[in-house]
PDB file of C-alpha atoms and ligand atoms in Angstrom:
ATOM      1  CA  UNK A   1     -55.765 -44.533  35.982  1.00 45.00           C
ATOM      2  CA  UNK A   2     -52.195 -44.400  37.441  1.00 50.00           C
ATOM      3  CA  UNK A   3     -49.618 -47.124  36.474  1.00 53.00           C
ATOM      4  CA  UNK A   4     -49.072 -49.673  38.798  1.00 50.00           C
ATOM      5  CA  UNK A   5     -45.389 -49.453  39.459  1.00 49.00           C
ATOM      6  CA  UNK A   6     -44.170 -52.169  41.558  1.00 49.00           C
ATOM      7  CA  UNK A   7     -44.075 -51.839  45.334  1.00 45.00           C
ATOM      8  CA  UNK A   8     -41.265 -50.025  46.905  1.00 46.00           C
ATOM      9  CA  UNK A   9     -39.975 -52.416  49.268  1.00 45.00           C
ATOM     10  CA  UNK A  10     -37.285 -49.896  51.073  1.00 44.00           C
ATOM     11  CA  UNK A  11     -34.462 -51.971  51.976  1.00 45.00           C
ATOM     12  CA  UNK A  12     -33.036 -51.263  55.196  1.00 43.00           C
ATOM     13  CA  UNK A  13     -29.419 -50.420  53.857  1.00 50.00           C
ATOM     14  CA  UNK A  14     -30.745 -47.696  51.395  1.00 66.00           C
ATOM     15  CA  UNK A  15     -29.346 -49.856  48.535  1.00 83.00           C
ATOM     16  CA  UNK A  16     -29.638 -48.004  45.186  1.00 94.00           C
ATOM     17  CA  UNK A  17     -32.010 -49.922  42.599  1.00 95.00           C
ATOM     18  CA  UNK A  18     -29.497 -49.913  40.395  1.00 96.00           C
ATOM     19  CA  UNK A  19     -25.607 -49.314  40.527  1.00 96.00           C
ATOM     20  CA  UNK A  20     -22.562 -49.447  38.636  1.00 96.00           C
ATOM     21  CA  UNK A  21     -19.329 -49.495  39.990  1.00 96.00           C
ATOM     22  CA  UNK A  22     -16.222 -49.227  38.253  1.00 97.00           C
ATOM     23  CA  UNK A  23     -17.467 -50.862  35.216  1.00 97.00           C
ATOM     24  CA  UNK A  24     -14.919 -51.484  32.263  1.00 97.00           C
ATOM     25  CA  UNK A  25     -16.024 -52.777  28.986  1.00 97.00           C
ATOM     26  CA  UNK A  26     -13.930 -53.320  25.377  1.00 97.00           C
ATOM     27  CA  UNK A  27     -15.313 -54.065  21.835  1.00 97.00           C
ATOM     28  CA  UNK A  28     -11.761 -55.835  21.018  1.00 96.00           C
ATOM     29  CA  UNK A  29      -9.272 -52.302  20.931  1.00 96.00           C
ATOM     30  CA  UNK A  30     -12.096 -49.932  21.607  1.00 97.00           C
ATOM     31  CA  UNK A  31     -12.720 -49.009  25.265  1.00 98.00           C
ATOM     32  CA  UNK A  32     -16.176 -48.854  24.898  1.00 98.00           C
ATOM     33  CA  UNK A  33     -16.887 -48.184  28.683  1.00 98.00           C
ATOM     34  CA  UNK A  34     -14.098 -46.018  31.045  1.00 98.00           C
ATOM     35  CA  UNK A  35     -14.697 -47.055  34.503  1.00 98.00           C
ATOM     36  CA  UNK A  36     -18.290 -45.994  35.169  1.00 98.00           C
ATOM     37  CA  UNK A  37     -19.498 -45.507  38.618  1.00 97.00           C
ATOM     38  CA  UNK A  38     -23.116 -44.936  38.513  1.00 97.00           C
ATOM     39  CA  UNK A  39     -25.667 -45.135  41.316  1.00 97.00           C
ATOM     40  CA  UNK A  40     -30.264 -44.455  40.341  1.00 97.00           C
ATOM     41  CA  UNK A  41     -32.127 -44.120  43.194  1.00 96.00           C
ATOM     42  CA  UNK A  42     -35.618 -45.709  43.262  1.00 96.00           C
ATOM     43  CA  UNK A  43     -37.796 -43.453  41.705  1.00 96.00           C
ATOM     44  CA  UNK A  44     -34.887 -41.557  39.628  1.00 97.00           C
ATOM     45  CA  UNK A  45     -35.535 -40.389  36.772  1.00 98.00           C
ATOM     46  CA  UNK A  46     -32.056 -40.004  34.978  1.00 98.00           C
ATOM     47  CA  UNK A  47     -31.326 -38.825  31.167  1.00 98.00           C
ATOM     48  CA  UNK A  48     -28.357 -40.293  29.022  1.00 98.00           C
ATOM     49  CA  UNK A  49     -27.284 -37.483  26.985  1.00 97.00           C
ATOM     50  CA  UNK A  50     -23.961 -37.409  24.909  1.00 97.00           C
ATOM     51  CA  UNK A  51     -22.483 -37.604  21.269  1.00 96.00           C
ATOM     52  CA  UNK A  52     -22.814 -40.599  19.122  1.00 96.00           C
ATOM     53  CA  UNK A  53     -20.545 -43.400  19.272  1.00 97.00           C
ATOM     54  CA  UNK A  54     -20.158 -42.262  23.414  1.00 98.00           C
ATOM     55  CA  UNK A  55     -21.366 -45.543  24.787  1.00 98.00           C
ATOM     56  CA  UNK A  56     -24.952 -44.672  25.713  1.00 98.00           C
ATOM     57  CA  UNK A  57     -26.365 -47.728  24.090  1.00 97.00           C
ATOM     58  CA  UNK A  58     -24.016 -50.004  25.174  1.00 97.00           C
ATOM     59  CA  UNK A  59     -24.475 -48.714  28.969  1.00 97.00           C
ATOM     60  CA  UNK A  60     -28.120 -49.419  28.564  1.00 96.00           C
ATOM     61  CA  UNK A  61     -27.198 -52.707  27.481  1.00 94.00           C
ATOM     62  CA  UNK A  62     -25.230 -53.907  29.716  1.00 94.00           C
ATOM     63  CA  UNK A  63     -27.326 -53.064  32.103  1.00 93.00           C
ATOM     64  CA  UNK A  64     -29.738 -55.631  31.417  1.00 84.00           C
ATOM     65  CA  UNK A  65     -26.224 -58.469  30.317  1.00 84.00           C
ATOM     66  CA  UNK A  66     -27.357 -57.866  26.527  1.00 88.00           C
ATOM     67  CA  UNK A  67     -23.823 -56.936  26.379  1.00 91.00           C
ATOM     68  CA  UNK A  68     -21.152 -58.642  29.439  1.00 91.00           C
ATOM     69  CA  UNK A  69     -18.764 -56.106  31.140  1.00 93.00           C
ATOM     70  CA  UNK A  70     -15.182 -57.230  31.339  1.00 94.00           C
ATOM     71  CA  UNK A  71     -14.872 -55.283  34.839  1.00 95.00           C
ATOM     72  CA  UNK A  72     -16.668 -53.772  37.281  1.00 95.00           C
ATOM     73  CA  UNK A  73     -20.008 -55.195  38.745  1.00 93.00           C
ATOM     74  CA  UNK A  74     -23.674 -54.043  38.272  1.00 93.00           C
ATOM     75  CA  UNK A  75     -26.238 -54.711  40.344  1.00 92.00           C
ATOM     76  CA  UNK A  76     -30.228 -54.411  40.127  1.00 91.00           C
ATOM     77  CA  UNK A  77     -32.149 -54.285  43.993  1.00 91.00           C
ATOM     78  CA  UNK A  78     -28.716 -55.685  45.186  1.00 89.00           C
ATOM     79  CA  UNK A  79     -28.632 -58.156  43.259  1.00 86.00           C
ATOM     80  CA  UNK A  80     -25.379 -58.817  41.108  1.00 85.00           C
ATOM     81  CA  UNK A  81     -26.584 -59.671  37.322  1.00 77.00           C
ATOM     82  CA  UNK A  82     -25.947 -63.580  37.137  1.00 72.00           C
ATOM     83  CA  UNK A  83     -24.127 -64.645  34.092  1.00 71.00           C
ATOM     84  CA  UNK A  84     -26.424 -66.590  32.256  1.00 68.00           C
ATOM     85  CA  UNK A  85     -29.181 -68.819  33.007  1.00 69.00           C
ATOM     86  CA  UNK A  86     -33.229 -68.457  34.907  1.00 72.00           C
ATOM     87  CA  UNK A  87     -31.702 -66.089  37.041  1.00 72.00           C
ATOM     88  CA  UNK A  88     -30.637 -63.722  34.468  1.00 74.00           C
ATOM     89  CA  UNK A  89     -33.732 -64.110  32.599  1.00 73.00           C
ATOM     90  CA  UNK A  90     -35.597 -63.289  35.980  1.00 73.00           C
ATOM     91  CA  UNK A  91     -33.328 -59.955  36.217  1.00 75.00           C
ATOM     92  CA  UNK A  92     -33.809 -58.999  33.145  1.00 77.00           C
ATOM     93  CA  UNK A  93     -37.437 -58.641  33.132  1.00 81.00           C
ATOM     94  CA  UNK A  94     -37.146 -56.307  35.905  1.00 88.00           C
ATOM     95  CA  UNK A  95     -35.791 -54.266  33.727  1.00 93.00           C
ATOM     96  CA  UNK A  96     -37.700 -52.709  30.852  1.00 94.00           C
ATOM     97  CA  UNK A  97     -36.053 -51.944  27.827  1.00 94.00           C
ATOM     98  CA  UNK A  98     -37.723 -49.602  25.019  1.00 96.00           C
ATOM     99  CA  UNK A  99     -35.309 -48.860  21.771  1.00 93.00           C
ATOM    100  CA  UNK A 100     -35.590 -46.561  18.758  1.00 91.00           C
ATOM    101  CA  UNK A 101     -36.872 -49.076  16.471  1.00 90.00           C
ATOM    102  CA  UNK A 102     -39.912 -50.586  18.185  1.00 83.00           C
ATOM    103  CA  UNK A 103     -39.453 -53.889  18.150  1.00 88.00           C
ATOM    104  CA  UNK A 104     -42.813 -55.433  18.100  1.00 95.00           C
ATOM    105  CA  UNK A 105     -43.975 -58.951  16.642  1.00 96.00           C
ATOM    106  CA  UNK A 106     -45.347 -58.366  12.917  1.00 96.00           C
ATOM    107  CA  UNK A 107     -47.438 -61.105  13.192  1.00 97.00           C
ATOM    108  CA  UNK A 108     -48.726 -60.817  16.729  1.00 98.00           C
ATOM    109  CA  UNK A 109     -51.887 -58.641  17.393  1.00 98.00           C
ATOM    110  CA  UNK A 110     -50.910 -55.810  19.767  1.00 98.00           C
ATOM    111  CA  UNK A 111     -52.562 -57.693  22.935  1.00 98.00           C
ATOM    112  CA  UNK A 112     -50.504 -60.811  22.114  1.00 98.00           C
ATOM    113  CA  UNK A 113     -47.773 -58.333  21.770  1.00 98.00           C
ATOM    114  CA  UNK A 114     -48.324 -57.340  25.361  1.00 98.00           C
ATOM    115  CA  UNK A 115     -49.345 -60.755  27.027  1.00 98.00           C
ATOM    116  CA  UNK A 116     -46.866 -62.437  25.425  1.00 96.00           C
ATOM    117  CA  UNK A 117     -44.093 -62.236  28.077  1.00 92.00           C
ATOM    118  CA  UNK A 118     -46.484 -61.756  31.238  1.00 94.00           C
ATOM    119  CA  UNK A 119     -47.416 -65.574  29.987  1.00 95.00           C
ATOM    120  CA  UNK A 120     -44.088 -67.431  29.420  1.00 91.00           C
ATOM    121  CA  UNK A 121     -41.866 -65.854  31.936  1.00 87.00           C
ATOM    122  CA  UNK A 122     -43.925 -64.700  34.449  1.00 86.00           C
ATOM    123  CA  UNK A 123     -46.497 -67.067  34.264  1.00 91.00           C
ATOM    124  CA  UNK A 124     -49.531 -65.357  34.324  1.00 94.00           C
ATOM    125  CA  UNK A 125     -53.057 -67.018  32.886  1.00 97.00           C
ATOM    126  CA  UNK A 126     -54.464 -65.817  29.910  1.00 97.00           C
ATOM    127  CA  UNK A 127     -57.011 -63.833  31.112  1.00 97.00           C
ATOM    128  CA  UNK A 128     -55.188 -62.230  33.801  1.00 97.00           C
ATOM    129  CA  UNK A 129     -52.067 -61.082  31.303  1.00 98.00           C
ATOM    130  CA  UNK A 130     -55.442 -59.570  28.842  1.00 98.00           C
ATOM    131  CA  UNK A 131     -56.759 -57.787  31.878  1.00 98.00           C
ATOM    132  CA  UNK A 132     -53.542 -56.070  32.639  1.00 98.00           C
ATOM    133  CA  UNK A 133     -52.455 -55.433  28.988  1.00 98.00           C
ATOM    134  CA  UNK A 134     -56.028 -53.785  27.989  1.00 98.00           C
ATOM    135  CA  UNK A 135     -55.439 -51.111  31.491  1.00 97.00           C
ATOM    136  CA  UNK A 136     -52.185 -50.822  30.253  1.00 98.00           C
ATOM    137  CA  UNK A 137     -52.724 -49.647  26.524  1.00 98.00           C
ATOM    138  CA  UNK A 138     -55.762 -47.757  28.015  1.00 97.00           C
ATOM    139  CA  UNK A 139     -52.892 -45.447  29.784  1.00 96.00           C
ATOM    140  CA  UNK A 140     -50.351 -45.556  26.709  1.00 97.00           C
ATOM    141  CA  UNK A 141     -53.965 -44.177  24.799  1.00 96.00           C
ATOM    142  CA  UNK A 142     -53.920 -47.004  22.454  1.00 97.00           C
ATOM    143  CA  UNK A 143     -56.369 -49.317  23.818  1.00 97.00           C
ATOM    144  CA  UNK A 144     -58.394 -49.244  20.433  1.00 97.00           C
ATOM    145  CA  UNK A 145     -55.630 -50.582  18.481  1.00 97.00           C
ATOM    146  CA  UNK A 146     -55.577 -54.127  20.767  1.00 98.00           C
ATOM    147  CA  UNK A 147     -56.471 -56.910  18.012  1.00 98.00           C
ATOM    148  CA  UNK A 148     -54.724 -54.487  15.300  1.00 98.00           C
ATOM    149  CA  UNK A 149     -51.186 -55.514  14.081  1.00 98.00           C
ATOM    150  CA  UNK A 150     -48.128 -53.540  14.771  1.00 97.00           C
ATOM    151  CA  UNK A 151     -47.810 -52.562  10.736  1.00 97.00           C
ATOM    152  CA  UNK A 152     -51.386 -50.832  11.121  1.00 97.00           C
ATOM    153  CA  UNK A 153     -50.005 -48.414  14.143  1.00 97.00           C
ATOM    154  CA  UNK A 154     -48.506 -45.414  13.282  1.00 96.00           C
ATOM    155  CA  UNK A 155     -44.311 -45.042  14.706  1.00 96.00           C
ATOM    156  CA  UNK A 156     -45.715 -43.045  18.071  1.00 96.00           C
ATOM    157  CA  UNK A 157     -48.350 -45.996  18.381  1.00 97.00           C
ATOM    158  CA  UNK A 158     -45.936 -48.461  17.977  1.00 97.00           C
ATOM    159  CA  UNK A 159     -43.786 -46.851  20.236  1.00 97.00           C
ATOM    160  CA  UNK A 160     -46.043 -46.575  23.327  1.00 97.00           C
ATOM    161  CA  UNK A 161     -47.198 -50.223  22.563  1.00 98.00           C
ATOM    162  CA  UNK A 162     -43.733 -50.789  23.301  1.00 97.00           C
ATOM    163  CA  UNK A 163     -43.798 -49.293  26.505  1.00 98.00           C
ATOM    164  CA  UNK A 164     -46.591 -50.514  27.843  1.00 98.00           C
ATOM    165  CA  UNK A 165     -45.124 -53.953  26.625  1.00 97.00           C
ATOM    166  CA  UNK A 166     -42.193 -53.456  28.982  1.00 96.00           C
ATOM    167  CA  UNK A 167     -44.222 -52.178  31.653  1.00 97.00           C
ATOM    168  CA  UNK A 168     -46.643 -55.687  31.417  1.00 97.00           C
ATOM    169  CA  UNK A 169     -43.617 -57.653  32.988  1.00 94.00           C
ATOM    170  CA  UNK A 170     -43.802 -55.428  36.200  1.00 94.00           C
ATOM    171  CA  UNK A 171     -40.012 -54.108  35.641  1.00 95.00           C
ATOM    172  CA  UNK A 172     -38.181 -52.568  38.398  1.00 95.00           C
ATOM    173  CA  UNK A 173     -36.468 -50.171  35.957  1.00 96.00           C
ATOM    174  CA  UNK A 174     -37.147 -48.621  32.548  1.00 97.00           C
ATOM    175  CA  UNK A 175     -34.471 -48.576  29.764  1.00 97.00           C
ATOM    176  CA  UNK A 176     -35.282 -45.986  27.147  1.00 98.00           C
ATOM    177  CA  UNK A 177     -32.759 -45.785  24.184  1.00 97.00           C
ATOM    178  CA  UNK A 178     -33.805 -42.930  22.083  1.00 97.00           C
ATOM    179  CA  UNK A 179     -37.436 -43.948  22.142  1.00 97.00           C
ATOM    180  CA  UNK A 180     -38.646 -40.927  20.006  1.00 97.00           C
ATOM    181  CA  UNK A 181     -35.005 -40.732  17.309  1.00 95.00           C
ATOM    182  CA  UNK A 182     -37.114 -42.778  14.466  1.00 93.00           C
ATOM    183  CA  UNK A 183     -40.217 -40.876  14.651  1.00 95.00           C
ATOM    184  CA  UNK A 184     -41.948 -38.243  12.866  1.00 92.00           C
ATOM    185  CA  UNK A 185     -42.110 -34.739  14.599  1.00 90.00           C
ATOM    186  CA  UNK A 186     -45.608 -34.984  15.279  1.00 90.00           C
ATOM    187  CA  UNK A 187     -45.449 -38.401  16.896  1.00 94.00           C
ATOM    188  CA  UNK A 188     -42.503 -37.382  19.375  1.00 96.00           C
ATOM    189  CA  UNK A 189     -44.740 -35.833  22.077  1.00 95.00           C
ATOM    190  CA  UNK A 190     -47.079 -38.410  22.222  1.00 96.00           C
ATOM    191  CA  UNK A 191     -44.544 -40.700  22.997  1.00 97.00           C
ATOM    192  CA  UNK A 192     -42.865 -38.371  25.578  1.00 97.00           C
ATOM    193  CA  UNK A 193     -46.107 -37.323  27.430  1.00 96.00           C
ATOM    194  CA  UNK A 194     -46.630 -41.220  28.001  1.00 97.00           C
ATOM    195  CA  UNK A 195     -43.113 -41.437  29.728  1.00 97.00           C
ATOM    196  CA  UNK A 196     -43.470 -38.224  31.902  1.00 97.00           C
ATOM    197  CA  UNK A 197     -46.813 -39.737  33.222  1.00 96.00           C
ATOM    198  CA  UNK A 198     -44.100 -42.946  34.492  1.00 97.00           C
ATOM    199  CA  UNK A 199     -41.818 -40.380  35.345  1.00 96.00           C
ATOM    200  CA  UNK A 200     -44.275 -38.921  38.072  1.00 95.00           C
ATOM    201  CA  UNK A 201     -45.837 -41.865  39.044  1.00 95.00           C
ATOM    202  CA  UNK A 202     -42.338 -42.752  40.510  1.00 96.00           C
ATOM    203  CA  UNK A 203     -41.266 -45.226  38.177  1.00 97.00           C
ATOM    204  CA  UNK A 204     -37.463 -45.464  38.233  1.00 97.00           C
ATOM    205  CA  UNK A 205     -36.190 -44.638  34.624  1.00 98.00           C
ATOM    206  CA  UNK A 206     -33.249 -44.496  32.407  1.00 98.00           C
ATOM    207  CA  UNK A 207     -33.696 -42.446  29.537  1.00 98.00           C
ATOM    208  CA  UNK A 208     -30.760 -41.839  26.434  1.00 98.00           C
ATOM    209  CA  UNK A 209     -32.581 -38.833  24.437  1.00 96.00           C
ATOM    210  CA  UNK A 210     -31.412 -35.425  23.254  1.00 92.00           C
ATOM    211  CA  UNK A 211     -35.139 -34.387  24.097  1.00 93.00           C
ATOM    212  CA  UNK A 212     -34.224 -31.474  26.486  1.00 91.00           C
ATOM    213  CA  UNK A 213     -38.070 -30.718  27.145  1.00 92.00           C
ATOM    214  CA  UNK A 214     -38.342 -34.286  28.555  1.00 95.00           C
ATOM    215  CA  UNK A 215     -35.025 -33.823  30.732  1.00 95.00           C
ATOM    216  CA  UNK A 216     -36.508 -30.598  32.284  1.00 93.00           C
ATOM    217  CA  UNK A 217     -40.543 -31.713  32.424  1.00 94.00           C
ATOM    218  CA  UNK A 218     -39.206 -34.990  34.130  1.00 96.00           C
ATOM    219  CA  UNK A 219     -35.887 -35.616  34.783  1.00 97.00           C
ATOM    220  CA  UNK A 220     -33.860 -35.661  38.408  1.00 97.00           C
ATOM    221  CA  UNK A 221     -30.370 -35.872  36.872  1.00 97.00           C
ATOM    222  CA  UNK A 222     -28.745 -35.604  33.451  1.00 97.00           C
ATOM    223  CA  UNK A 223     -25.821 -37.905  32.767  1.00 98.00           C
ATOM    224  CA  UNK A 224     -23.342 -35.805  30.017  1.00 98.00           C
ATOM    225  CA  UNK A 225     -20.912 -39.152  28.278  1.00 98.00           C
ATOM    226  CA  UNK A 226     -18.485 -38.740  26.105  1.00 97.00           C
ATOM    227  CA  UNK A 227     -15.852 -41.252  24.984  1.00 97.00           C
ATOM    228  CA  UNK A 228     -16.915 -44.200  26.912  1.00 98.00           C
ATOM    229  CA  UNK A 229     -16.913 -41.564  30.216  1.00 98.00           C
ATOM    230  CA  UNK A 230     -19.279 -40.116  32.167  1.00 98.00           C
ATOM    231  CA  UNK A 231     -18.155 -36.753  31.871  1.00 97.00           C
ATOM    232  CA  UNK A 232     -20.569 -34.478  33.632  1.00 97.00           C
ATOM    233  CA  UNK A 233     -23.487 -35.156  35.969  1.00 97.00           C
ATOM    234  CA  UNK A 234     -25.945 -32.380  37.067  1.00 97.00           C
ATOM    235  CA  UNK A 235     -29.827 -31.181  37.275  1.00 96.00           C
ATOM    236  CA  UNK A 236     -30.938 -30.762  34.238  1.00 96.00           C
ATOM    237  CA  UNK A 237     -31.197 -26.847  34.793  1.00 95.00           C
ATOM    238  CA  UNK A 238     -28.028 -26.680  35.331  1.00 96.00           C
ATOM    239  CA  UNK A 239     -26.805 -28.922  32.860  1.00 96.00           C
ATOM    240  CA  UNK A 240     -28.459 -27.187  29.889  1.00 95.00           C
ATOM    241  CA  UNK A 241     -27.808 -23.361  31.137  1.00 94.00           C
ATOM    242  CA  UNK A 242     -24.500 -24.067  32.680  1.00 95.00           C
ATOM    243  CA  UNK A 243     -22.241 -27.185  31.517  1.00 95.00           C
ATOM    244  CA  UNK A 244     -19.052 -26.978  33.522  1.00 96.00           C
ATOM    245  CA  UNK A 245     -16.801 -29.562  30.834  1.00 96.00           C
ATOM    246  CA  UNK A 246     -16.056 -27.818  27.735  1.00 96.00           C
ATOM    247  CA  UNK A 247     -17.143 -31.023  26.342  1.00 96.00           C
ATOM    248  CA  UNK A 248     -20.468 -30.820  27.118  1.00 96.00           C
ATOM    249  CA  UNK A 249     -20.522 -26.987  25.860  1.00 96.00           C
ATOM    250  CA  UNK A 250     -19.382 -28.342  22.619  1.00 95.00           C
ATOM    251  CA  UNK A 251     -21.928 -30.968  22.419  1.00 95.00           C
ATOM    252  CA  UNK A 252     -25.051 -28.655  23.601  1.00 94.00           C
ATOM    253  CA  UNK A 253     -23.825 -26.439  21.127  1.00 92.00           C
ATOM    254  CA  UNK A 254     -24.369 -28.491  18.222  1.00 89.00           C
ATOM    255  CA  UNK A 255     -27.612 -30.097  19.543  1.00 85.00           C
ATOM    256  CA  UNK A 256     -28.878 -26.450  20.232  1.00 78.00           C
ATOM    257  CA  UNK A 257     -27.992 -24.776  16.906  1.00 72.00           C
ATOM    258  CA  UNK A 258     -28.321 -27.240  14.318  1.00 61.00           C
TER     259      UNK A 258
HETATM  260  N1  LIG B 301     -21.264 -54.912  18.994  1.00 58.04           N
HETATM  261  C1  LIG B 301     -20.296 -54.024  18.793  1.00 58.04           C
HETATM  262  N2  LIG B 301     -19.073 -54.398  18.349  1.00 58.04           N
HETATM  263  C2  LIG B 301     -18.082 -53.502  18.167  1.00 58.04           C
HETATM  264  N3  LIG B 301     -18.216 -52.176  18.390  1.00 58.04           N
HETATM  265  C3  LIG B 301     -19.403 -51.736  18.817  1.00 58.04           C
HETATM  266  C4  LIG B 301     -20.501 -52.635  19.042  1.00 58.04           C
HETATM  267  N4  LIG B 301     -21.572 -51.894  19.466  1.00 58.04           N
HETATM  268  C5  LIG B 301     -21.144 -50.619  19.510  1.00 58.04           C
HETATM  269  N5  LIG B 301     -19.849 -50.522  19.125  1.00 58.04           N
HETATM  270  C6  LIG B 301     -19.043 -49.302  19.091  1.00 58.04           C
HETATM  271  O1  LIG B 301     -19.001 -48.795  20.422  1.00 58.04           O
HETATM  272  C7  LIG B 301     -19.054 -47.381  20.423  1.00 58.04           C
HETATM  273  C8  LIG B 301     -20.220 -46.933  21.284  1.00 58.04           C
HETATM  274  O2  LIG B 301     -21.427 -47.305  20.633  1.00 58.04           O
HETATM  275  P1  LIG B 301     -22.847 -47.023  21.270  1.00 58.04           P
HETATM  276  O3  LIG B 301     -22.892 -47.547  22.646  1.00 58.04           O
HETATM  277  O4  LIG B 301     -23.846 -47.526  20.299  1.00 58.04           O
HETATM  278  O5  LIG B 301     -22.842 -45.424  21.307  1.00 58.04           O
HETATM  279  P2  LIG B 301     -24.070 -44.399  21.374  1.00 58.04           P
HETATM  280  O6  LIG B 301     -25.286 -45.146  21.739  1.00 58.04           O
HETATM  281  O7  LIG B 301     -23.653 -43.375  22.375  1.00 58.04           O
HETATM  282  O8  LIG B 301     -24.152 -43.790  19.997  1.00 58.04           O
HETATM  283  C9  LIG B 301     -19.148 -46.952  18.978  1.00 58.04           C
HETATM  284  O9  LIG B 301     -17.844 -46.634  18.535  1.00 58.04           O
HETATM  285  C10 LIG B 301     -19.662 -48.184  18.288  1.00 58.04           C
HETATM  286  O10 LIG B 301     -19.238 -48.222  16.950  1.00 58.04           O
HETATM  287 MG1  LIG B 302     -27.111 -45.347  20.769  1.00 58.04          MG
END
């Protein structure tokens, strides 16, 4: 069974689902985000690579306003992100957002886990939000864990019940921030196969990972940041076997031989 990615209306003007443009953000002194400019095509599959501290998981939260910007503008489908209020709440569910630590309800069963927010925001019965949630941990391979609780799952289960979570509210656009950093070796590629299958089933991600086998199995573009910048942007290819900043040398170097 393929996922069900949402319908790609094109839109005559070839809008990008999701752009940044000249966005400026400060944590008090720090300038946490250096005028980004940042355009993902529908169906773009883009990695987030870059030292710690760079600003990869505040871009990825911003993105959805879990964090404002003080300048710039961001839009999802064309849409600017509203402020505050239904709207936002409405544009951020089209955007899916996995993180390192998983994130799931310890006292929710994994279906309520992944009915939960089919049911209050988009308003979907019961039945049909258990229908869609049992297909969708069938494809994340964890469809025999459904009335278990998150504390019974091991990290990678956990993990893809968080995907397929995200992917319940019918998001436009997948957030990944270091989905596979707090998991055992073992666990890693059962996480990453799941998000290579969204990958080719043209589901229009944003993935921060050092994981350079997912960048080449399934992504169109790395993103290199560094200091709040984006510093370098390339195919992954060409990223990995031939950085042009010294910057990103420097960083591949340490991911590569440590
Ligand atoms: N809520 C916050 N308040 C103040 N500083 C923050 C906050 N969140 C992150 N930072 C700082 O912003 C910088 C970028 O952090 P982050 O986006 O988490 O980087 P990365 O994900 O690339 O490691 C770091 O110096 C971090 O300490
Ligand atoms: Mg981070």
């Amino acid at each position: 069974m393929a996922f069900r990615v949402p319908q790609v209306t094109s839109r005559p003007n070839g809008e990008p689902l999701v752009r940044l443009s000249g966005v400026n953000k400060w944590f008090g002194e720090l300038h946490v985000l250096q005028d980004i400019d940042l355009e993902i095509a529908r169906g773009e599959v883009v990695v987030v690579i870059g030292p710690s501290g760079s600003g990869k998981s505040t871009l990825c939260r911003t993105i959805n306003r879990l964090e404002s910007i003080e300048q710039g503008e961001i839009t999802i489908d064309g849409e600017r992100l509203p402020e505050e209020g239904k709207q936002l709440a409405r544009l951020r569910s089209d955007v899916g957002m996995v993180f390192q630590s998983f994130n799931l309800f310890a006292h929710k069963t994994i279906l309520q886990n992944v009915t939960l927010g089919p049911i209050k925001v988009r308003g979907k019965s019961k039945a049909e939000a258990e229908q869609r949630a049992r297909e969708l941990l069938e494809r994340v391979g964890v469809s025999a864990q459904a009335d278990k609780y998150p504390a019974q799952l091991s990290g990678g289960q956990q993990q893809r019940v968080a995907i397929a979570r995200a992917l319940a509210m019918d998001p436009k656009v997948m957030l990944f921030d270091e989905p596979t950093s707090a998991l055992d070796p073992e666990m890693i590629s059962e996480v990453l196969d799941v998000m290579v299958g969204l990958a080719r089933d043209g589901m229009t991600m944003i993935v921060v990972t050092h994981e350079m086998g997912f960048a080449r199995r399934a992504a169109n573009r790395v993103v290199f940041m560094d200091g709040g910048r984006v510093v370098e942007t390339a195919d992954p290819e060409t990223f990995f076997t031939a950085p042009r900043s010294d910057r990103a040398k420097d960083f591949l170097s340490k991911i590569l031989n440590h």
